[in-house]
Coordinates of C-alpha atoms in Angstrom, one line a residue:
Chain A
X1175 CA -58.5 -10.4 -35.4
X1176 CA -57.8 -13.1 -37.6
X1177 CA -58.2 -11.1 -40.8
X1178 CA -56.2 -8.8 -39.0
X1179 CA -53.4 -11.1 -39.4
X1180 CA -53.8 -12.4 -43.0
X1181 CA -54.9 -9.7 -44.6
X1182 CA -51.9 -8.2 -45.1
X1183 CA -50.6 -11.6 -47.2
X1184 CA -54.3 -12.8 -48.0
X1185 CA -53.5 -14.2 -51.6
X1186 CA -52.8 -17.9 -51.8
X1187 CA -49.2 -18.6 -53.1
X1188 CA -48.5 -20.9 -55.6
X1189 CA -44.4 -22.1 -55.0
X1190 CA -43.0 -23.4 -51.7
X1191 CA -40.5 -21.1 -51.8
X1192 CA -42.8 -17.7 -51.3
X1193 CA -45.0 -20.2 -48.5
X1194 CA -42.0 -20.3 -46.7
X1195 CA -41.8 -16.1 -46.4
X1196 CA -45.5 -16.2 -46.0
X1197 CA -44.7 -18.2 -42.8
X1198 CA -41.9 -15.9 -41.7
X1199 CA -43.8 -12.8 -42.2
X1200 CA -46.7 -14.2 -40.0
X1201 CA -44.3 -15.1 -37.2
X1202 CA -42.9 -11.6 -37.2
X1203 CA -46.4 -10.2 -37.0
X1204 CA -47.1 -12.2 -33.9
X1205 CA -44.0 -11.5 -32.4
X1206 CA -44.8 -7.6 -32.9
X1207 CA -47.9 -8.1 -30.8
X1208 CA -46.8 -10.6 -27.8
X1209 CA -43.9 -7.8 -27.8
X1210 CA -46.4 -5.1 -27.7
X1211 CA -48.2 -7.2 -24.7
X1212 CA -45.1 -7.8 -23.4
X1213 CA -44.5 -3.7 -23.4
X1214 CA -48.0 -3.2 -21.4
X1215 CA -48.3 -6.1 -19.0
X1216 CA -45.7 -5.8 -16.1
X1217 CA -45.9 -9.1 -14.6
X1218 CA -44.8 -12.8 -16.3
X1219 CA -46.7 -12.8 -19.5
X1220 CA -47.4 -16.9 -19.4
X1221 CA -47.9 -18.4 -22.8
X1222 CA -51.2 -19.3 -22.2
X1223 CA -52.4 -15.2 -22.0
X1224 CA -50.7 -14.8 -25.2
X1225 CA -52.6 -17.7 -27.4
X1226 CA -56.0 -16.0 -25.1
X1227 CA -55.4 -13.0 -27.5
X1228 CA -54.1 -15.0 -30.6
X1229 CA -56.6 -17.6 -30.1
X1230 CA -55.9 -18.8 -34.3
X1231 CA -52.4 -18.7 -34.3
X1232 CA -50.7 -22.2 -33.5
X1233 CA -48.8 -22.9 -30.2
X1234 CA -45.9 -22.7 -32.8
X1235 CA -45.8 -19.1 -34.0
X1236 CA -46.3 -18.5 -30.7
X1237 CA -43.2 -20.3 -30.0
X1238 CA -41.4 -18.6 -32.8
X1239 CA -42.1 -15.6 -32.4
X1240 CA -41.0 -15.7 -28.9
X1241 CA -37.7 -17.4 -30.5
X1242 CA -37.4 -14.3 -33.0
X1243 CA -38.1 -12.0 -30.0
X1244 CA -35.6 -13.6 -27.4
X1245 CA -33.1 -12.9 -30.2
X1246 CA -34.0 -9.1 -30.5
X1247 CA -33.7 -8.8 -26.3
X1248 CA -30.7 -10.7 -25.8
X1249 CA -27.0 -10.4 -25.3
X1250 CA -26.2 -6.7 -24.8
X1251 CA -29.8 -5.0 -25.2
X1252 CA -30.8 -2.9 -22.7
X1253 CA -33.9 -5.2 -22.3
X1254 CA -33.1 -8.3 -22.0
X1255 CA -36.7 -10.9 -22.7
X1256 CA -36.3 -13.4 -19.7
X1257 CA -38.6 -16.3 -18.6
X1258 CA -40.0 -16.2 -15.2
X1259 CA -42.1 -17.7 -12.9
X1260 CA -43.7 -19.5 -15.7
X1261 CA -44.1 -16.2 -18.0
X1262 CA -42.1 -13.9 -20.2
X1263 CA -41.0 -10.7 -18.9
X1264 CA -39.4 -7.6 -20.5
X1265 CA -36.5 -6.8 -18.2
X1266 CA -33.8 -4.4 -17.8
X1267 CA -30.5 -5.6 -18.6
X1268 CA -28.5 -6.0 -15.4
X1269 CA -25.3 -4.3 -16.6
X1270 CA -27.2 -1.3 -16.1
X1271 CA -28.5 -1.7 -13.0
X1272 CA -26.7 1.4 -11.4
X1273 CA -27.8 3.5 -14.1
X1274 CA -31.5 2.4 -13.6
X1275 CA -31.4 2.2 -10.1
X1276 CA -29.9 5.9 -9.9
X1277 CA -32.6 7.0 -12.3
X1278 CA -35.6 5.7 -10.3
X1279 CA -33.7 6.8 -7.3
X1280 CA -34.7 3.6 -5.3
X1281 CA -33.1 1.8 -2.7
X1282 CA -32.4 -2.1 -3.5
X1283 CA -34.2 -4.1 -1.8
X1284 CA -32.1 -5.0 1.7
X1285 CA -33.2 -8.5 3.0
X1286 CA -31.0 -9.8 5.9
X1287 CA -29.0 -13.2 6.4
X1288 CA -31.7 -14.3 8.8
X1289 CA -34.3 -13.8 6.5
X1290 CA -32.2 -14.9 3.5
X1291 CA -31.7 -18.2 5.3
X1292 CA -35.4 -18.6 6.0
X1293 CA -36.2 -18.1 3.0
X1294 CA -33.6 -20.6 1.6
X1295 CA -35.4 -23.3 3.7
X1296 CA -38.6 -22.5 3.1
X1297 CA -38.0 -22.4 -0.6
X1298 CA -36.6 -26.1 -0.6
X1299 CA -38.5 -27.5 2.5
X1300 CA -42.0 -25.9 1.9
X1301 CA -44.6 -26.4 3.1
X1302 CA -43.1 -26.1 6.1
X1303 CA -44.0 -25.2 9.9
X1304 CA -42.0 -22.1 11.9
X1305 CA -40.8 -24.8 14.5
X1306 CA -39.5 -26.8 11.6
X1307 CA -37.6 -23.8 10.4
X1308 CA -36.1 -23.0 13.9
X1309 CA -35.5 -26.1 14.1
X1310 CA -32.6 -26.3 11.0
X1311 CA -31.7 -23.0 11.9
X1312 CA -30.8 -23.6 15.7
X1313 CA -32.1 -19.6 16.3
X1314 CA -35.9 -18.2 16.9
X1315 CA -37.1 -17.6 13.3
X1316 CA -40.2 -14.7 14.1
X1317 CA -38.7 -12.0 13.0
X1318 CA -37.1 -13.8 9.7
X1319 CA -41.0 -15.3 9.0
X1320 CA -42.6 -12.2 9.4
X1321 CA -40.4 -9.6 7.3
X1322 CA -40.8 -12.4 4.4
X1323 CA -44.0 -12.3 4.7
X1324 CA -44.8 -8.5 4.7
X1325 CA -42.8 -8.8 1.7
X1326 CA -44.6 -11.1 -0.2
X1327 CA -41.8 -13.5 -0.6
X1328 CA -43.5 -16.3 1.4
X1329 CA -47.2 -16.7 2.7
X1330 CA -49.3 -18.9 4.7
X1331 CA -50.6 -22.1 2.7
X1332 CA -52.2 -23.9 5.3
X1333 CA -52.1 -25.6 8.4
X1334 CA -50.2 -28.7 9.6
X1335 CA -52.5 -31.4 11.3
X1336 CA -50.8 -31.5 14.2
X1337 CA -51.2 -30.1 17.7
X1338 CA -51.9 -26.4 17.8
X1339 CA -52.5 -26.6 14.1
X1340 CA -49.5 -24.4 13.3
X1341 CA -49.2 -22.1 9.7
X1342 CA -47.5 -24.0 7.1
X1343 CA -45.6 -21.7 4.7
X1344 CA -44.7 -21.5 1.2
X1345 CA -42.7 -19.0 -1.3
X1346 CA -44.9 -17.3 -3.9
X1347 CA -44.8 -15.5 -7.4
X1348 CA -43.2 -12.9 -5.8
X1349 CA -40.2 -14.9 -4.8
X1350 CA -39.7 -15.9 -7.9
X1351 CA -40.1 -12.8 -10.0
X1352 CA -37.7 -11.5 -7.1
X1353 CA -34.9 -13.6 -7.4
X1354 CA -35.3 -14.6 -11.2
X1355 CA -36.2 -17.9 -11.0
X1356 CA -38.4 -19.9 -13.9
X1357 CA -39.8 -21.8 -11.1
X1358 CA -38.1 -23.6 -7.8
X1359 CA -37.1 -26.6 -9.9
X1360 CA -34.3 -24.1 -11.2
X1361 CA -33.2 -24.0 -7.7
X1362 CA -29.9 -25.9 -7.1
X1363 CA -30.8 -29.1 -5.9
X1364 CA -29.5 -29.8 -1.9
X1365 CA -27.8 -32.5 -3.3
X1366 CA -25.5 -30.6 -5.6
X1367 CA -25.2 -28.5 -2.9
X1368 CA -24.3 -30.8 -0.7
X1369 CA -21.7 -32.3 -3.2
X1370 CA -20.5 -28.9 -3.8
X1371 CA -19.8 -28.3 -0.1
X1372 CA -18.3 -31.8 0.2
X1373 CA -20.5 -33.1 2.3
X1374 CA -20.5 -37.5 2.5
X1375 CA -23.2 -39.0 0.1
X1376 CA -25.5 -41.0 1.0
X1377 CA -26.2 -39.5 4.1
X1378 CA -29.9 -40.3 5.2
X1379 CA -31.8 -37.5 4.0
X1380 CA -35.8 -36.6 4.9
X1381 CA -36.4 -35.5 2.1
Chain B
X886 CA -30.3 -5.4 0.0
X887 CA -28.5 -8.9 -0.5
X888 CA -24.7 -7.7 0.1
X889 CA -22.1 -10.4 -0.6
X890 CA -20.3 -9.3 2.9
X891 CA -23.5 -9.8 5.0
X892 CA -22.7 -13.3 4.5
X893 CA -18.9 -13.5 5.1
X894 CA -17.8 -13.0 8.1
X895 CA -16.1 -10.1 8.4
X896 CA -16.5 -9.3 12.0
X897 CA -17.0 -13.2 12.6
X898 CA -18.1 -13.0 16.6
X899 CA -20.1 -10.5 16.1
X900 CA -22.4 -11.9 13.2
X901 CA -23.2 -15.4 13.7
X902 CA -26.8 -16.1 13.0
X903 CA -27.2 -19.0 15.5
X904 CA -25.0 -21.6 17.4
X905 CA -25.0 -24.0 14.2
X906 CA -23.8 -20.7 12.2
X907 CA -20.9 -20.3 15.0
X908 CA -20.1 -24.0 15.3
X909 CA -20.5 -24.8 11.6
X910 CA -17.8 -21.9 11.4
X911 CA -15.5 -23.5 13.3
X912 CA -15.6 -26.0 11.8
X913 CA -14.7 -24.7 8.6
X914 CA -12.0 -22.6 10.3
X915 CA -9.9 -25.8 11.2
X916 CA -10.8 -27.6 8.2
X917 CA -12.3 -30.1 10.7
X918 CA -14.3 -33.5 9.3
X919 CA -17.8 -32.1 9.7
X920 CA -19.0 -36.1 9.6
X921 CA -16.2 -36.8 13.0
X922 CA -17.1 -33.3 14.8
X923 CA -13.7 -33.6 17.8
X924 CA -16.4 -32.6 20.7
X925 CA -13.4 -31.3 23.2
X926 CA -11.7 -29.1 20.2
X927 CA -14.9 -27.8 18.8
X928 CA -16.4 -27.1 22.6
X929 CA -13.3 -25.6 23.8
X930 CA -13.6 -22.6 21.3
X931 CA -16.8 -22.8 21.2
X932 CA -17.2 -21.5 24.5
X933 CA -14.0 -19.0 23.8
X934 CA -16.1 -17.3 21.1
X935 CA -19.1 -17.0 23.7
X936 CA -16.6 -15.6 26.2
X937 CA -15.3 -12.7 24.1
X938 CA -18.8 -12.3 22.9
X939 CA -19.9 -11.6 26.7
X940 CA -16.4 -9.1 27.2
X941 CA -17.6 -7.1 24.2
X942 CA -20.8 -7.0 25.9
X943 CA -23.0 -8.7 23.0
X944 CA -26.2 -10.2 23.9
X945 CA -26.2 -13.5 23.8
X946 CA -29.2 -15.2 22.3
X947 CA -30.2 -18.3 24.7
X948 CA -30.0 -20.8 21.9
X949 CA -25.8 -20.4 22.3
X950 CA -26.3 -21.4 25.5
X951 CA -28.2 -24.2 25.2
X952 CA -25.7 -25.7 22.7
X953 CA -22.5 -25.0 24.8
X954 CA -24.4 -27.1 27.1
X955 CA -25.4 -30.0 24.8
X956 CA -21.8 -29.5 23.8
X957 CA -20.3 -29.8 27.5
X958 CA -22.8 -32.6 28.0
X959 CA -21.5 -34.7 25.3
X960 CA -18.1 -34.3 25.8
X961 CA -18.7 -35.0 29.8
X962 CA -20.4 -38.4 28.7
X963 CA -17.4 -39.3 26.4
X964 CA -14.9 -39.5 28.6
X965 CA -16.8 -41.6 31.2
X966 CA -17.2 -45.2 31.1
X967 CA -20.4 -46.3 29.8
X968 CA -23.1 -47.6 32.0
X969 CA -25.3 -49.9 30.5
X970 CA -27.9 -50.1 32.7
X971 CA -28.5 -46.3 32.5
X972 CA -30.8 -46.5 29.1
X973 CA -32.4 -43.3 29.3
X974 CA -29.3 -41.1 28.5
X975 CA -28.5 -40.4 25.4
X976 CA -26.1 -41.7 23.8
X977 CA -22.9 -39.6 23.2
X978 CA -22.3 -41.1 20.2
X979 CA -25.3 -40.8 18.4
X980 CA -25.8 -37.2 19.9
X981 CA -22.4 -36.2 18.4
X982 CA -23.5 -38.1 14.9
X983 CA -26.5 -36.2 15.3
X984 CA -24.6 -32.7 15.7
X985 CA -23.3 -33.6 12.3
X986 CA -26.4 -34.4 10.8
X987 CA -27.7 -31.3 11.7
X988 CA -24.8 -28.8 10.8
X989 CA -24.3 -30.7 7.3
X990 CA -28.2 -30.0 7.3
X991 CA -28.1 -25.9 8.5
X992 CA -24.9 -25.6 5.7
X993 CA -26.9 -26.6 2.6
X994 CA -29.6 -24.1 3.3
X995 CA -26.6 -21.4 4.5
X996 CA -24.7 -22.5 1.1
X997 CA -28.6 -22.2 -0.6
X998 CA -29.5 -18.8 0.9
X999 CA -26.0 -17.6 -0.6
X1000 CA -26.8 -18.9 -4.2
X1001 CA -30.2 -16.7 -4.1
X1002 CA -28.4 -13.7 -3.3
X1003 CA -25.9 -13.8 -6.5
X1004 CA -29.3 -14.4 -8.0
X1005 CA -30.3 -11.5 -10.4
X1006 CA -32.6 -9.6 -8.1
X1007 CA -35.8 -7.4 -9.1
X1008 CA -35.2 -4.0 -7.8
X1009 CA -31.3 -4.3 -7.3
X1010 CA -30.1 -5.7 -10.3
X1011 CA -32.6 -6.1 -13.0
X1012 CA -36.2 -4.3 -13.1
X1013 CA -39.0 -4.1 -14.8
X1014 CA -42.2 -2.3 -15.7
X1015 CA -43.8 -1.2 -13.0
X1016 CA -47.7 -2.5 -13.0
X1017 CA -50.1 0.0 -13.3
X1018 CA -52.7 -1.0 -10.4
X1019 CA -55.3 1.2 -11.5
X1020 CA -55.9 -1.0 -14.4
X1021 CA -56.9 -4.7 -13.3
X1022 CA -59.2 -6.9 -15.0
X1023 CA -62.4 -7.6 -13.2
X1024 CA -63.6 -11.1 -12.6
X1025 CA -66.9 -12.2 -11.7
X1026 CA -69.1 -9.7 -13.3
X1027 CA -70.9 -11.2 -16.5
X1028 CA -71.8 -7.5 -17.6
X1029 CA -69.6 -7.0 -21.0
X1030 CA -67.4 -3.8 -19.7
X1031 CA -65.1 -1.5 -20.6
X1032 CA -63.5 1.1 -17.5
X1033 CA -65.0 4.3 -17.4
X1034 CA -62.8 7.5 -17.0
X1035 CA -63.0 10.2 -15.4
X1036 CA -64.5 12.3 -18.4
X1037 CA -67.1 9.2 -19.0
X1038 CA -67.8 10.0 -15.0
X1039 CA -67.9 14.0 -15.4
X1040 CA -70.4 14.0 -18.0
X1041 CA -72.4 11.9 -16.4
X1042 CA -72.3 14.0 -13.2
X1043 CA -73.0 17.1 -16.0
X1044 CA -76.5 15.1 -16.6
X1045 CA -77.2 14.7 -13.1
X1046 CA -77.0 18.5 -12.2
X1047 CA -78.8 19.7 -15.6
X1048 CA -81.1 17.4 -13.8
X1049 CA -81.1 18.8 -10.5
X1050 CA -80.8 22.4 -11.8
X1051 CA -77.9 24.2 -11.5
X1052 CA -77.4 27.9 -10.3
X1053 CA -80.3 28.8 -8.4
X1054 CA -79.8 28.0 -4.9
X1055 CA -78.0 30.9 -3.6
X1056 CA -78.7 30.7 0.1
X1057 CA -76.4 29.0 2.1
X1058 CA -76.8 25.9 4.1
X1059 CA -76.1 23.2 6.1
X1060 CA -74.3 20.4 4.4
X1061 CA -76.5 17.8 5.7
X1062 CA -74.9 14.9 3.7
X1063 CA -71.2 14.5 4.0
X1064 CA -68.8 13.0 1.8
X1065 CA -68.3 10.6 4.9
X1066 CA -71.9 10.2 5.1
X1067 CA -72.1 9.5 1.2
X1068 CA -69.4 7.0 1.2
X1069 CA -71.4 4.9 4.0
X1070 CA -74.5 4.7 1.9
X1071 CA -72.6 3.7 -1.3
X1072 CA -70.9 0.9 0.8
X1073 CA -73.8 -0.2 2.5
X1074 CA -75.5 -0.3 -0.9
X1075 CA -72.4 -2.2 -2.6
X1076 CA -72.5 -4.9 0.8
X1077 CA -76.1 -5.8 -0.3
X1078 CA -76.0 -4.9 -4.1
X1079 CA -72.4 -5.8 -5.0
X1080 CA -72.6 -3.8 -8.3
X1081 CA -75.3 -0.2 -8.6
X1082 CA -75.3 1.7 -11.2
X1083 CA -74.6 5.5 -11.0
X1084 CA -78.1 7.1 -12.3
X1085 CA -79.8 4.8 -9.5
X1086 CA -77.5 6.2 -6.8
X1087 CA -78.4 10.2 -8.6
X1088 CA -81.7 8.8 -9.0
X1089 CA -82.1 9.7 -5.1
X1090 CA -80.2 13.4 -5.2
X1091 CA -82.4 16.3 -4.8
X1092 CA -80.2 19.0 -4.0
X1093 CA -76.7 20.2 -5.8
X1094 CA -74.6 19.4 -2.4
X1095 CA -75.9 16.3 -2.5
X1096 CA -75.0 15.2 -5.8
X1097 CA -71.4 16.6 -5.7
X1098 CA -71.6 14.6 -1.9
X1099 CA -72.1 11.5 -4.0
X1100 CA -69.3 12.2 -7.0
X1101 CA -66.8 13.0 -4.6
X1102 CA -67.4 9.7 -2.6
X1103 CA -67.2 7.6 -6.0
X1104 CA -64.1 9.3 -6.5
X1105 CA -63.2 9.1 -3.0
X1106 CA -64.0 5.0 -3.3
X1107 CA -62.4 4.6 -6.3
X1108 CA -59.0 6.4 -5.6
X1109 CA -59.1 4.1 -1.8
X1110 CA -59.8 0.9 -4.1
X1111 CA -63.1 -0.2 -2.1
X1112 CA -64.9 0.1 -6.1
X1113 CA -64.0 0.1 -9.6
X1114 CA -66.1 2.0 -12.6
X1115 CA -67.5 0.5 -15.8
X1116 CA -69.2 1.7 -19.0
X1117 CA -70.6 -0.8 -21.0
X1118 CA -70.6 1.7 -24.4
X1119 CA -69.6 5.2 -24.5
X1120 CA -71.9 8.0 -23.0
X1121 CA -73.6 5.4 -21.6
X1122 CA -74.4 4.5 -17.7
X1123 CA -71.6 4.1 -15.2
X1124 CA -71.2 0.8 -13.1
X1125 CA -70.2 0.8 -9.7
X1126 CA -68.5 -2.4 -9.1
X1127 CA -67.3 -3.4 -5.4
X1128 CA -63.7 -4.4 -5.1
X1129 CA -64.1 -5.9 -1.3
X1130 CA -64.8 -9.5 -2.5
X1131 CA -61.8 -9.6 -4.6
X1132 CA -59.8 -8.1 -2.4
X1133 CA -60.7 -10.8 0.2
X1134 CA -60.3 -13.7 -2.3
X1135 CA -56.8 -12.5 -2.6
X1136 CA -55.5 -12.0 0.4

């Protein structure tokens, strides 16, 4: 595959200046192929697949290329190239949604405040027992835990060492592909949260 | 779907998710110091929301109760005099510092579950290809593979029944091997074998029924996901993989 890729400019060139091209015509061609892999692989396409099938381009036509393509997908394109859960992902533009969603003829996806709040907790506080959920939430959490779980948004990690050995849960990829996240560090922190909501600082946190 | 007005309160004693959601909104309502809860205000409507929630006949969950009754019991303990010598009991104090810690607590991940639901969602405001399950790589075979198709699977059926001799039988019998029946060999052969190739399995056909038995339980195994098919060059033998391991590992 690498003479593939420099066949097409195989001469060696003599002046900086037509180096320079050289260089920008190579980072095109890789971003015509991660946007071709972008086109076939539906879920987060991670940097690391991409080098897997570029395996003698540098990390940094990689990086350009993804640079060159983020321009071509952004602002008002109908496909917008987003980074998520640790990959890059073609996606539809969100202005649009109506438009798509009335094409496909889907429902949105309905998740309800109980299960929105577990989520929210178990998102910031995972791993994380069902009795410690119930427990911030002050209501029975069953029904919440398992409609997250048939939908892939949380699942079982382990088990706490502690009497009756209950699950521990945790979110997954799903949960971020779902709600766009790059990973839960771009969460809100608690404490922004808290600040936001005026809450006293310094209040003796657990966590 | 998320819908911003599932988590106002339009219809607020009708949609509380919890006592903390119904006190936390109380406090709110009258812009109250939610670090210096006032237990006789807050407990007073507290128990006026429960009492229009029991007129309109709505069920209510037994966690209300059991906070009007922490609520009662604190603001009981307040107005008494302290006994010292009683050092079980909790302490009013602390239990009403306590109430704080815990609503401040429940309104971070209420405020939290709020900001995921503006969140672009997949499948109501942005989407994306969908993926193509038929087509998922195979780990843990070290044969050198490419996925047969259906035509790569045909034609290798066609040898089979050159094989076998086509045309001749023209009586009519029993089926004595059933798809059903075909399927539970090839699985049993898969538990033991893991991957068999498809001109070992035709290898044992003797009859025309039998062989189409055996093609329409690959199929039948293939479509259901139990197997996946290989070719390692064109024209060349078909490799029944079993999916049952992976499918484990994952879940």
């Amino acid at each position: 595959m690498s003479g593939h890729l420099n066949g097409q400019d195989g001469e060696i060139q003599g002046r900086d200046e037509a180096g320079k091209g050289d260089d920008l015509q190579r980072v095109e061609r890789v971003a015509s192929i991660v946007e071709s892999l972008l086109l076939v692989s539906g879920k987060p396409l991670t940097e690391e697949k991409i080098r897997k099938v570029l395996p003698q381009e540098e990390g940094e036509a990689v990086k350009k290329a993804l640079n060159l393509l983020k321009e071509k997908y952004g602002g008002d394109s109908g496909i917008l190239l987003e980074f998520v859960s640790g990959g890059y992902q073609l996606r539809t533009n969100p202005a649009n949604q109506e438009y798509v969603r009335n094409f496909l003829q889907t429902r949105p996806p309905r998740l309800s405040r109980a299960a929105l709040e577990t989520l929210a907790i178990v998102a910031y506080r995972q791993p994380i027992t069902r009795a410690e959920i119930e427990d911030l939430r002050g209501v029975d959490s069953q029904g919440a835990i398992k409609t997250l779980l048939e939908r892939k948004l949380i699942r079982v990690v382990g088990k706490k060492e502690v009497p009756g050995r209950p699950f521990l849960f945790g979110t997954t990829k799903e949960f971020l592909e779902t709600f766009s996240l790059e990973s839960l560090n771009s969460l809100p922190s608690l404490e922004e949260i808290a600040e936001m909501l005026g809450h006293d600082e310094g209040e003796g946190e657990e966590h | 779907m998320l819908e911003r007005d599932e988590i106002k309160f339009s219809l607020p004693f009708l949609n509380f998710e919890g006592p903390l959601d119904l006190l936390l909104h109380l406090v709110r309502k009258n812009k109250l110091d939610i670090n210096d809860i006032p237990i006789s205000e807050v407990t007073r409507q507290y128990l006026e929301y429960l009492e229009i929630m029991r007129a309109l006949n709505i069920e209510i969950a037994s966690e209300f109760l059991v906070m009007a009754a922490t609520l009662l019991y604190i603001k009981s303990r307040s107005l008494l005099p302290r006994h010292e010598e009683v050092e079980e009991e909790e302490d009013p104090e602390e239990m009403r510092r306590e109430m704080s810690r815990r609503l401040k607590e429940y309104e971070k991940f209420r405020e939290a579950s709020r900001a995921l639901s503006e969140k672009p969602i997949l499948g109501r405001d942005v989407f994306v290809r969908e993926e193509d399950s038929e087509r998922k790589e195979i780990k843990g075979t070290d044969v050198p593979l490419t996925e047969a198709s259906l035509l790569d699977l045909i034609s290798a059926f066609r040898e089979v029944m050159d094989r076998v001799g086509g045309g001749e039988i023209h009586a009519v019998t029993v089926d004595r091997l059933s798809i059903a029946d075909a399927m539970g060999f090839l699985i049993d052969r898969l538990e033991s074998e893991r991957v068999i190739r498809f001109s070992d399995v035709m290898e044992e056909v003797r009859t025309r029924a039998e062989a189409i038995a055996f093609f329409l339980a690959i199929l039948e195994l293939a479509f259901m996901g139990r197997i996946s098919l290989h070719q390692e060059e064109p024209f060349g033998d078909i490799t029944i993989i079993s999916r049952e391991e992976r499918v484990q590992e994952e879940s």
